[in-house]
Tab-separated table of C-alpha atoms in Angstrom:
chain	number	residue	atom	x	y	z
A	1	UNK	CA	-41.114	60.431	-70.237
A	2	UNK	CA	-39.808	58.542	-73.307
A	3	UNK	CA	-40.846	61.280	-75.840
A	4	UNK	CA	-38.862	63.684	-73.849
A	5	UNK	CA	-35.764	61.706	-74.035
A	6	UNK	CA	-34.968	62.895	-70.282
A	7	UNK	CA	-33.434	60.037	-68.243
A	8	UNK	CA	-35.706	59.565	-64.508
A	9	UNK	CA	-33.218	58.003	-61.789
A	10	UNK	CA	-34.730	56.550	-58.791
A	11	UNK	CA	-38.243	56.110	-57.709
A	12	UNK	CA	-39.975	55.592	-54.344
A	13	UNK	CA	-42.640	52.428	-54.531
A	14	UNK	CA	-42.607	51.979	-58.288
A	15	UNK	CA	-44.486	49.028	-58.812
A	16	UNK	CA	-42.294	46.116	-60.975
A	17	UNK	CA	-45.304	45.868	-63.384
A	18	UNK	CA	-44.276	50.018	-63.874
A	19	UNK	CA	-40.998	49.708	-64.054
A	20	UNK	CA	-41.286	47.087	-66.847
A	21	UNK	CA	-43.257	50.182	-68.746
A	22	UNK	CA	-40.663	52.739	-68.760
A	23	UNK	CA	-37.382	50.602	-69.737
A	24	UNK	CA	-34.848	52.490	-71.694
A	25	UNK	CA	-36.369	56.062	-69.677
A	26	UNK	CA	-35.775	54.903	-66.202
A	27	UNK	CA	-33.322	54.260	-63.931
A	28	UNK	CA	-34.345	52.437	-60.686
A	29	UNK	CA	-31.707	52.189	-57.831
A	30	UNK	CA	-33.398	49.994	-55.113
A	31	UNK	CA	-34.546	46.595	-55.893
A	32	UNK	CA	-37.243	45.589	-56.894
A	33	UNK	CA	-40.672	44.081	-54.625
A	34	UNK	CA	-40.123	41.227	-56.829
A	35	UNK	CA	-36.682	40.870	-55.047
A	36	UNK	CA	-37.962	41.962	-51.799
A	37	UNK	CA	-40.959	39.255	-51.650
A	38	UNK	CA	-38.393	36.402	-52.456
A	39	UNK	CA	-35.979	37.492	-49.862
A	40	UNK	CA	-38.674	37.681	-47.247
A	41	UNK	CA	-39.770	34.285	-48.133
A	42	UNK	CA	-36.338	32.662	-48.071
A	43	UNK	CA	-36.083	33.875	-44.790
A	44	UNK	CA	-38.754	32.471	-43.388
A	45	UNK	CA	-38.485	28.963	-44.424
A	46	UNK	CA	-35.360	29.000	-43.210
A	47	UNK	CA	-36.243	29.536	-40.249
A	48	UNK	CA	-38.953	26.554	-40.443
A	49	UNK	CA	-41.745	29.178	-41.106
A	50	UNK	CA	-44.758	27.656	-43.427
A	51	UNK	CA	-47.520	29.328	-43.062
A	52	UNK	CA	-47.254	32.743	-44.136
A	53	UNK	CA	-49.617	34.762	-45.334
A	54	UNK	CA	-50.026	38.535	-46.887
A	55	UNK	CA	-51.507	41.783	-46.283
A	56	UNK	CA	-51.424	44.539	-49.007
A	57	UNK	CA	-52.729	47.854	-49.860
A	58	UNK	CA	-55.726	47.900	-51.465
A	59	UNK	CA	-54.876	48.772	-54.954
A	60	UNK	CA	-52.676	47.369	-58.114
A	61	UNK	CA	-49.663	47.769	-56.517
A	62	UNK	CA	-51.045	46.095	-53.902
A	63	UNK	CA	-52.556	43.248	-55.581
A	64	UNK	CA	-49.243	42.780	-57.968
A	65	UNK	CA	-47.144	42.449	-54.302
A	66	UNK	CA	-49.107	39.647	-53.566
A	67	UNK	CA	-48.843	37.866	-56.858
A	68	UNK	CA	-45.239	38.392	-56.432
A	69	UNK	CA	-45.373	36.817	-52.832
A	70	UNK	CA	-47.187	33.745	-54.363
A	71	UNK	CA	-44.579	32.942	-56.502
A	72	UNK	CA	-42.071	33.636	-54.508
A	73	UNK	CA	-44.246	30.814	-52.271
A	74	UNK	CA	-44.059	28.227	-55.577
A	75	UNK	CA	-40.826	28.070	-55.585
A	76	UNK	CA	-40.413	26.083	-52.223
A	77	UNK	CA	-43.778	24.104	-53.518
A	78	UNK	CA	-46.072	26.472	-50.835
A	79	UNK	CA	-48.928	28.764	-51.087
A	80	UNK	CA	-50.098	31.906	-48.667
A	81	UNK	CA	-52.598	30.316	-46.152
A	82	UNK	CA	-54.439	34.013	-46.896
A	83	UNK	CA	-54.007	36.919	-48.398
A	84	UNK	CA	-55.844	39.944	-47.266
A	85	UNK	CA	-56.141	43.826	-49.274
A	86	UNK	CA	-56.202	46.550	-46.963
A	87	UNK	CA	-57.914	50.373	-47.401
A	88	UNK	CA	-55.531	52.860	-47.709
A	89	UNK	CA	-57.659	54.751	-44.765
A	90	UNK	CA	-56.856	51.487	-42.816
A	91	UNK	CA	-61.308	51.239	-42.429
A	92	UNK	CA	-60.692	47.833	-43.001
A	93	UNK	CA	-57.889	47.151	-41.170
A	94	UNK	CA	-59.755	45.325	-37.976
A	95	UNK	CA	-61.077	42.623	-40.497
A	96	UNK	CA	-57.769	42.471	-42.148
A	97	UNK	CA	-56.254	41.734	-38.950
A	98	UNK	CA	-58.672	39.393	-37.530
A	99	UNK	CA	-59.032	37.148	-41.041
A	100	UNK	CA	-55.264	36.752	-40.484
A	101	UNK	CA	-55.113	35.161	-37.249
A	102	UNK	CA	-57.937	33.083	-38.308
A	103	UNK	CA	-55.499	31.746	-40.989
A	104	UNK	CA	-53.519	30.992	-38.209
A	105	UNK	CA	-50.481	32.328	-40.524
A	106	UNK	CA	-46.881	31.948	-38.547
A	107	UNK	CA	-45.720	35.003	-40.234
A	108	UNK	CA	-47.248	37.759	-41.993
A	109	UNK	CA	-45.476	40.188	-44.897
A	110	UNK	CA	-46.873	43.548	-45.013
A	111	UNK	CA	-47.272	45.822	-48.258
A	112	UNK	CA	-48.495	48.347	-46.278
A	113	UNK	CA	-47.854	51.872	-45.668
A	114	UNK	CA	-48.737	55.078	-43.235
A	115	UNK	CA	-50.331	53.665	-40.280
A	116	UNK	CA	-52.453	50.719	-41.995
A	117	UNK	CA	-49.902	48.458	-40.819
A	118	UNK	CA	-49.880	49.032	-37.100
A	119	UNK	CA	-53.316	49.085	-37.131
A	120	UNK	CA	-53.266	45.100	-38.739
A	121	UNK	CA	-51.165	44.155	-36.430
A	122	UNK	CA	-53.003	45.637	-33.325
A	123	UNK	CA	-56.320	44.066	-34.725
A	124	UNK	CA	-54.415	40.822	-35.149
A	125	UNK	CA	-53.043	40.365	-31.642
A	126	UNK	CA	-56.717	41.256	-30.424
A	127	UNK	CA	-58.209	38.553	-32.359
A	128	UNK	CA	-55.852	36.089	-30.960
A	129	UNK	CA	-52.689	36.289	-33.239
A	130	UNK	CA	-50.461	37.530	-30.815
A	131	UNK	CA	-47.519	35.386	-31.154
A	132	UNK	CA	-47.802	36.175	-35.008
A	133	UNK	CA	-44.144	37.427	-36.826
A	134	UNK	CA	-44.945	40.321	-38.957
A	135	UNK	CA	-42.554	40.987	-42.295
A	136	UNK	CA	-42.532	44.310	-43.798
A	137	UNK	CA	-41.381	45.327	-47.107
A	138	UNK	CA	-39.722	48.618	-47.365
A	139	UNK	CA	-42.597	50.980	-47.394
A	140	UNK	CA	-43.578	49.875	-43.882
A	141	UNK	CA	-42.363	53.000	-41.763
A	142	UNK	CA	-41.098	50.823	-38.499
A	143	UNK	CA	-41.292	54.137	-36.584
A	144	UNK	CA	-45.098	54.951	-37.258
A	145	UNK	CA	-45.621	51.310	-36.478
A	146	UNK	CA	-43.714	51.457	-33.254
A	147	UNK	CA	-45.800	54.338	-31.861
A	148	UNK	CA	-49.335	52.390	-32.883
A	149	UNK	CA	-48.138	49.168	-31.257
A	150	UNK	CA	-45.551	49.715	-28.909
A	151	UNK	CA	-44.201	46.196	-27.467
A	152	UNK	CA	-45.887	43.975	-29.959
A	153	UNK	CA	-43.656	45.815	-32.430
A	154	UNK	CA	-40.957	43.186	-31.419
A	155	UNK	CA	-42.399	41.148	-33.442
A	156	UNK	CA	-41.932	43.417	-36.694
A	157	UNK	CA	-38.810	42.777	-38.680
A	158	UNK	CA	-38.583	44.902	-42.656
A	159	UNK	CA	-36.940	44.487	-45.885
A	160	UNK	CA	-34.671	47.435	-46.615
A	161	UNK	CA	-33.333	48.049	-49.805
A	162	UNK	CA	-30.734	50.750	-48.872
A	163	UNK	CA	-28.192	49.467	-46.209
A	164	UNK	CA	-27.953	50.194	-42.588
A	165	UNK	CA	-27.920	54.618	-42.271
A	166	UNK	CA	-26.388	54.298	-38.625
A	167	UNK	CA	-23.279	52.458	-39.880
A	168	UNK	CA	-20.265	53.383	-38.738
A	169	UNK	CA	-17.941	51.230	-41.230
A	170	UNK	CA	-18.425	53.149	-44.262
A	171	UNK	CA	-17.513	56.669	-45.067
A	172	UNK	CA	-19.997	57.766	-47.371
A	173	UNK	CA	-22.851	56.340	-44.705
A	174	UNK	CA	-21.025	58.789	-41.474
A	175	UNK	CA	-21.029	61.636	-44.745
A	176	UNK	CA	-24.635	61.200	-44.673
A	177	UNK	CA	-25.532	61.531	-41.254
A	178	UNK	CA	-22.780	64.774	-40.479
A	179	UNK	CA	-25.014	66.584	-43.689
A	180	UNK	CA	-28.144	65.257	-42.364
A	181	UNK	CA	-27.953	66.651	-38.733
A	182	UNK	CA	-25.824	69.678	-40.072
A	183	UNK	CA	-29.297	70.011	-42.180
A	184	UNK	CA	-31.569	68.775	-39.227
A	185	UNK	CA	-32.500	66.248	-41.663
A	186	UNK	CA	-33.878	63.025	-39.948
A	187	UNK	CA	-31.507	60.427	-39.933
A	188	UNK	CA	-33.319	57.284	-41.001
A	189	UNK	CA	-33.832	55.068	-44.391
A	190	UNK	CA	-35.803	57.124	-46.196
A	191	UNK	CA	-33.879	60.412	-46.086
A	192	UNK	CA	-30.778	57.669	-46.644
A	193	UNK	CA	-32.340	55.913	-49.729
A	194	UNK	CA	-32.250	59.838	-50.882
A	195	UNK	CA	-28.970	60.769	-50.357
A	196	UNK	CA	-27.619	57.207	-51.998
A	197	UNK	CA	-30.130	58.190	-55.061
A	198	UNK	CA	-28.331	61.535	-55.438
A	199	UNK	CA	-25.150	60.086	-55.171
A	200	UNK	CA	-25.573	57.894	-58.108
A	201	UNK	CA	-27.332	60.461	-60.669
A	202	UNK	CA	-24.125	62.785	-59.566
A	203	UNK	CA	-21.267	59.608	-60.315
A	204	UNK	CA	-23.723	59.536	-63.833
A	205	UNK	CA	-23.295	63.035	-64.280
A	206	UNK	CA	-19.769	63.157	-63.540
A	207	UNK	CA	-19.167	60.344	-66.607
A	208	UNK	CA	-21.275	61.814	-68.710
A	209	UNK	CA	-18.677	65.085	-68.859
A	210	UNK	CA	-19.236	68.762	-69.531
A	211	UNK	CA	-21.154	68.429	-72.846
A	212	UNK	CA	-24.437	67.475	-71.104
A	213	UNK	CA	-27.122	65.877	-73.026
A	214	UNK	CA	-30.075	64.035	-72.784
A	215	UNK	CA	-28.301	60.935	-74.844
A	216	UNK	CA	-25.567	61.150	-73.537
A	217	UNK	CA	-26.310	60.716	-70.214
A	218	UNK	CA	-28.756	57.801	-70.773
A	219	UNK	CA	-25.437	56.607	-72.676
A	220	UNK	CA	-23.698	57.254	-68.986
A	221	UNK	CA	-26.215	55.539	-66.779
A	222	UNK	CA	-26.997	52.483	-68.683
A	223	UNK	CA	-23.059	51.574	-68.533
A	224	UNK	CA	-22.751	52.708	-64.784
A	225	UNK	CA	-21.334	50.530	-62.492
A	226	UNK	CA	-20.167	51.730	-58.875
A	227	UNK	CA	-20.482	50.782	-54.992
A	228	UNK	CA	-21.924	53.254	-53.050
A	229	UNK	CA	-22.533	53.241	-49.468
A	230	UNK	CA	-21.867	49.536	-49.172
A	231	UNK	CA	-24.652	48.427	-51.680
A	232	UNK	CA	-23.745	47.518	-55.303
A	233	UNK	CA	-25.400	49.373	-58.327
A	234	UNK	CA	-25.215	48.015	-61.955
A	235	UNK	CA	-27.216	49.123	-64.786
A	236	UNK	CA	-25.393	47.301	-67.184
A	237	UNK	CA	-27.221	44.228	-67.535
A	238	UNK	CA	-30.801	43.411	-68.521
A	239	UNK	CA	-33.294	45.609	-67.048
A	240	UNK	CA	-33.690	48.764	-65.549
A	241	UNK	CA	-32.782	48.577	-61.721
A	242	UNK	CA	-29.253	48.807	-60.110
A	243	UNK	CA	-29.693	47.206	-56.672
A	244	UNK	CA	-30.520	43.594	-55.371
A	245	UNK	CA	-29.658	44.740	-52.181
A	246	UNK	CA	-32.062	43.551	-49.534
A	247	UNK	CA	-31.598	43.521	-45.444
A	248	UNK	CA	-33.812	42.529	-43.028
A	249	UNK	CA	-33.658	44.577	-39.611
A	250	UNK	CA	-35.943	44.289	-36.556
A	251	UNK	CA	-38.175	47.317	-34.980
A	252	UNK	CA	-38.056	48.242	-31.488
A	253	UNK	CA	-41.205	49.081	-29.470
A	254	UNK	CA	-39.160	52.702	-29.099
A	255	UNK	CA	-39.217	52.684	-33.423
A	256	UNK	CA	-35.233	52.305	-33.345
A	257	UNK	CA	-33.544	49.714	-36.163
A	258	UNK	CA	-31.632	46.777	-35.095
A	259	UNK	CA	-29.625	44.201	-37.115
């Protein structure tokens, strides 16, 4: 990517760690898990919640999340009470679940996508963590979880790092949803988080003018500064991401979003 001097904008569960790699060739529009994992956590001790504990995929990314969680932890002097790595087959998922409401965590925060994350739940409420919040960052699909878990889904709430797609305040958000069903596109975050990705490279495009080049394009993006769809991107400062937009909504056992 950096030999070819060709700018990348966006990026669907880019790890921080990989992010950090490809400065000065990529342009990442949500924020980061970093940002996610210290929202989550500022939430819950608000709300008086202490014991929280973690539940990732079973892989770097996963294992970085979790780092990420801790210190988000050390920074109101607390630590997970456990910490579990899940198989991306979800084969472990039963134990995953049933360590966790041993740990008798308050709240959980999920790194975990597909259906791994339903199933956790489902093994967690069988082993006696029933009354157990469960956090998920954005790659938790809240309508695959719905289906797996149906009422106990209440207790789901996720990070999002685009805003609400059903929102009927902002114009570029009811632009979305007319293309989307004119498309029979799904409304929902992820086809959302796609549309506000292509909205930015075309604002960079636009600036960068009719003679089009690989420079001067970076030149564009890395001075871009706009508000699009009622989230705020900036890639003039440090670093490489635009967005410290976070919002937590709740799941319904039915897989609708509520805020």
């Amino acid at each position: 990517l950096a030999q070819s001097g060709a700018p990348m904008v966006a990026g669907y569960a880019v790890s921080d760690s990989a992010r950090n790699k490809v400065g000065g060739a990529a342009y990442f529009v949500r924020a980061t898990f970093a940002r996610e994992a210290q929202a989550l956590v500022q939430h819950l001790t608000t709300i008086g919640v202490t014991r929280i504990a973690f539940a990732a995929l079973d892989n770097p990314g996963g294992a970085e999340v979790i780092q990420l969680g801790e210190a988000a932890l050390a920074t109101h002097q607390l630590k997970s009470v456990a910490a579990v790595l899940v198989k991306g087959d979800a084969s472990n998922a039963a134990a995953a679940g049933k360590a966790l409401a041993e740990s008798k965590a308050q709240a959980v925060i999920m790194y975990l996508g597909g259906t791994v994350g339903g199933e956790v739940m489902k093994s967690a409420a069988a082993s006696g963590g029933q009354s157990t919040l469960f956090y998920g960052m954005s790659i938790v699909p809240g309508d695959v979880t719905a289906r797996l878990v149906g009422k106990q889904t209440s207790g789901l709430a996720i990070s999002q790092v685009v805003p609400y797609p059903w929102s009927e305040s902002d114009a570029q958000t009811r632009e979305y949803r007319a293309l989307a069903e004119r498309s029979q596109v799904p409304v929902g975050y992820l086809s959302f988080e796609g549309y506000v990705n292509a909205l930015v490279m075309i604002e960079a495009l636009r600036r960068t003018g009719r003679d089009l080049t690989r420079a001067r394009l970076h030149a564009a993006l890395k001075t871009l500064r706009l508000r699009v769809a009622g989230m705020d991107v900036d890639f003039t400062s440090a670093g490489n991401t635009g967005s410290r937009f976070i919002e937590l909504v709740r799941v319904t056992p039915e897989g609708r979003f509520l805020r």
